[in-house]
Tab-separated table of C-alpha atoms in Angstrom:
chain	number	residue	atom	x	y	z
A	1	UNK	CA	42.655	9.601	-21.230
A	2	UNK	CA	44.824	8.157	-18.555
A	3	UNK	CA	43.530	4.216	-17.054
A	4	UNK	CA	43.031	6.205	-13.682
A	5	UNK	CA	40.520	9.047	-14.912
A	6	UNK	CA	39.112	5.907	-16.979
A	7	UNK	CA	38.498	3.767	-13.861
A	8	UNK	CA	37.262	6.471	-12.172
A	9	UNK	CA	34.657	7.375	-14.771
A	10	UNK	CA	33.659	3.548	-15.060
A	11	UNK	CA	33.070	3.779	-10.593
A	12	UNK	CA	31.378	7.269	-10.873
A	13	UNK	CA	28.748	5.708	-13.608
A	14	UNK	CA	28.260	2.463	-12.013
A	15	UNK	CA	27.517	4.169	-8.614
A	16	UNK	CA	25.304	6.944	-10.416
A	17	UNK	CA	23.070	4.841	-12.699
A	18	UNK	CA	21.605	2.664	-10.290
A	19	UNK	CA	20.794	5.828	-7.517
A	20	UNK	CA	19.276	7.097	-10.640
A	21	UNK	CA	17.445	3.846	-10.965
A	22	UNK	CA	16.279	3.616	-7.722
A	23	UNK	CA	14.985	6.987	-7.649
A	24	UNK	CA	13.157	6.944	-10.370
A	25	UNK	CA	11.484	3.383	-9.267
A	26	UNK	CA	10.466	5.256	-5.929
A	27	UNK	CA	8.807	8.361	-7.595
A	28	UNK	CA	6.965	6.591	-10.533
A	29	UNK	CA	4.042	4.582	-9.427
A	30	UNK	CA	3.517	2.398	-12.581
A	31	UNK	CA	-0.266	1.987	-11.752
A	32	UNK	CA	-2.518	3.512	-8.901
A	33	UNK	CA	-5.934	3.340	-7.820
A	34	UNK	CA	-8.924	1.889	-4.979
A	35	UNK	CA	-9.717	-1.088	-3.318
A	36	UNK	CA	-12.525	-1.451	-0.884
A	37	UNK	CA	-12.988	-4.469	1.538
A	38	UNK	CA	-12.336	-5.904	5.061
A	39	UNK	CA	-9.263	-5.532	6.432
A	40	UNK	CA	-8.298	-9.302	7.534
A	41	UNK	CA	-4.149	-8.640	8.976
A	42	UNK	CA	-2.072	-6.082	9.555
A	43	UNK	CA	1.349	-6.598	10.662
A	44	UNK	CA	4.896	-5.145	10.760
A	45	UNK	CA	7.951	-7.142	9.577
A	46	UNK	CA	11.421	-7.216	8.102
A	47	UNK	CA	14.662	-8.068	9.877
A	48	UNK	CA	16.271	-4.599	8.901
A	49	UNK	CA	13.991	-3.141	6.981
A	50	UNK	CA	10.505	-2.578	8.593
A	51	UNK	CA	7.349	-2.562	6.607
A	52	UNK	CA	3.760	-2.745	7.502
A	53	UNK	CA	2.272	-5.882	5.452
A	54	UNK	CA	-1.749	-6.271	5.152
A	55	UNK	CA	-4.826	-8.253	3.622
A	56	UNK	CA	-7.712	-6.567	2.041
A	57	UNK	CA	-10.627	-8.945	1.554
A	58	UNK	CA	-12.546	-8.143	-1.615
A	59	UNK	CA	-16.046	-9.827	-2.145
A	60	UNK	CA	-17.520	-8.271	-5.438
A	61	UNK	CA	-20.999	-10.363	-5.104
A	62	UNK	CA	-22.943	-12.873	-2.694
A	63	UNK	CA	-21.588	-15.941	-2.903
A	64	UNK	CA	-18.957	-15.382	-4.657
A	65	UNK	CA	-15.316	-16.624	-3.930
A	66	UNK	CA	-13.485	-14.898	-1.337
A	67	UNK	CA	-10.422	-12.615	-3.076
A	68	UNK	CA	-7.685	-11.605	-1.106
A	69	UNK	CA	-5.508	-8.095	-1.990
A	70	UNK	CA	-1.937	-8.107	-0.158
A	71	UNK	CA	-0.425	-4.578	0.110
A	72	UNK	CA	2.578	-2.766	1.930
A	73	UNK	CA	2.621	0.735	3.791
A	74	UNK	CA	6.013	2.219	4.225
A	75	UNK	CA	3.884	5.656	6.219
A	76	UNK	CA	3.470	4.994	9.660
A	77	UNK	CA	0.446	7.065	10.040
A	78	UNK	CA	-1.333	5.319	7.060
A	79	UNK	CA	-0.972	2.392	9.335
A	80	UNK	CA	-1.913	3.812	12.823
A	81	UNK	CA	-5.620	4.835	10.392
A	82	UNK	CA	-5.876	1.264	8.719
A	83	UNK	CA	-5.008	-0.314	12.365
A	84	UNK	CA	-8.615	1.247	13.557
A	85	UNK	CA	-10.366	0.061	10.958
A	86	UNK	CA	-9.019	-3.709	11.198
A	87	UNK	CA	-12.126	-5.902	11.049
A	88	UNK	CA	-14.177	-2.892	9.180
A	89	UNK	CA	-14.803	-2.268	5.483
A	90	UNK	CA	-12.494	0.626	4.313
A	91	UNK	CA	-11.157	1.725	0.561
A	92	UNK	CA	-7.546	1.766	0.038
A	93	UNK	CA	-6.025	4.176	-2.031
A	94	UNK	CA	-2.766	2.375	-3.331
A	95	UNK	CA	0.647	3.026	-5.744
A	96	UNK	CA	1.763	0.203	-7.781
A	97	UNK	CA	5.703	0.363	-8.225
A	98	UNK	CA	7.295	-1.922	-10.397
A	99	UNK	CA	11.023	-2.480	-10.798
A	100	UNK	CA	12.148	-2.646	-6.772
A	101	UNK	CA	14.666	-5.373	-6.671
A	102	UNK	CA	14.467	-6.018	-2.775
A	103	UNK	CA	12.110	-7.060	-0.245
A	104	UNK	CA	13.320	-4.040	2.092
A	105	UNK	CA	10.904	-1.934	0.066
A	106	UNK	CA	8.027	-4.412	1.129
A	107	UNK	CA	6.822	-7.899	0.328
A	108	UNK	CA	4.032	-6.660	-2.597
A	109	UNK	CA	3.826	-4.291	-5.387
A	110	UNK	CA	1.243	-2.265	-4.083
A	111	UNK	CA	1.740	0.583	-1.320
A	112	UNK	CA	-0.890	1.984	0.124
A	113	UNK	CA	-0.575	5.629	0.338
A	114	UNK	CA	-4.284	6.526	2.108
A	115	UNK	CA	-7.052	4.685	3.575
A	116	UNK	CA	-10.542	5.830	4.007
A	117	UNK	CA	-13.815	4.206	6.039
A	118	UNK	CA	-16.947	2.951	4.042
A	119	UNK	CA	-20.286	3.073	5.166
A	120	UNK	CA	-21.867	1.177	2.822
A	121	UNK	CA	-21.903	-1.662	1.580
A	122	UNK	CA	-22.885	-3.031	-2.005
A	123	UNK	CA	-24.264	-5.846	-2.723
A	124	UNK	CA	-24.946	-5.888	-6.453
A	125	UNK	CA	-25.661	-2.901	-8.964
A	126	UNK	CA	-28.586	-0.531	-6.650
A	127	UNK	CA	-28.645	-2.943	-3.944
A	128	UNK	CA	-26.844	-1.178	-1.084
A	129	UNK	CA	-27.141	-1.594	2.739
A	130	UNK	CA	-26.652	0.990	5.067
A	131	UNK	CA	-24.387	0.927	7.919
A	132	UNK	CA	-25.567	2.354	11.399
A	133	UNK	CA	-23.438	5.033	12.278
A	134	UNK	CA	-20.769	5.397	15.078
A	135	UNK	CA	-22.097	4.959	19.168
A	136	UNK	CA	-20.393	8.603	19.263
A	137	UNK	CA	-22.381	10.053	16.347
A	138	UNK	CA	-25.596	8.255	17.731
A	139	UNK	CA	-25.250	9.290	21.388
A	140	UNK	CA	-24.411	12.855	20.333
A	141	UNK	CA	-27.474	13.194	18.090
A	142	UNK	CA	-29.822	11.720	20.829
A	143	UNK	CA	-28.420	14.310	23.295
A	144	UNK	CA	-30.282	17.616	24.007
């Protein structure tokens, strides 16, 4: 084998192994799951790269301390739903990817891929309190 079909086989691997890498990072979620609590912030940032970055307050009981869960959303419509329900309890479905080397993927390990409003909230096991539904929902039932 000549030293330019070797050099050439030494550029083609180092350029294909980490593409393969990466892609395989992106598509394997090395956890997933749900978190439900308050959304606290919401924002966009990056220089170049342009994530949304959040806070998910978690309280499991009364009194206890206050836990905070920091995600990412790369979607922009996952964000345009979580942005309405800032301030409001909602359940995060989320991806954790291990193995991205860069913060242009986001500043956390978890992505949130889907968000979904609660109406209730627990307090402890079979204490729950109800939520009054939406002014649309009430007005619209009221109505003749």
């Amino acid at each position: 084998m000549t030293l330019v079909k070797r050099i050439l086989l030494a550029v083609l691997i180092l350029a294909v192994l980490p593409t393969l890498y990466f892609m395989g990072a992106l598509k394997w979620s090395y956890s997933d799951g749900e978190r439900a609590g308050w959304v606290q912030k919401l924002s966009r940032k990056g220089w170049v790269c342009k994530t949304w970055e959040g806070e998910l307050a978690l309280v499991s009981q009364p009194g206890a301390p206050l836990e905070k869960f920091a995600f990412t959303i790369w979607d922009e419509q996952v964000a345009d739903d979580l942005n309405r329900f800032i301030g409001k309890r909602v359940s995060l479905h989320y991806e954790e990817k291990v193995g991205l080397p860069t913060s242009c993927f986001g500043d956390t390990r978890y992505y949130v891929t889907k968000v979904t409003a609660v109406d209730d909230i627990s307090l402890s096991p079979g204490v729950v309190v109800h939520t009054a539904p939406p002014m649309e929902a009430a007005s619209a039932a009221s109505a003749p």
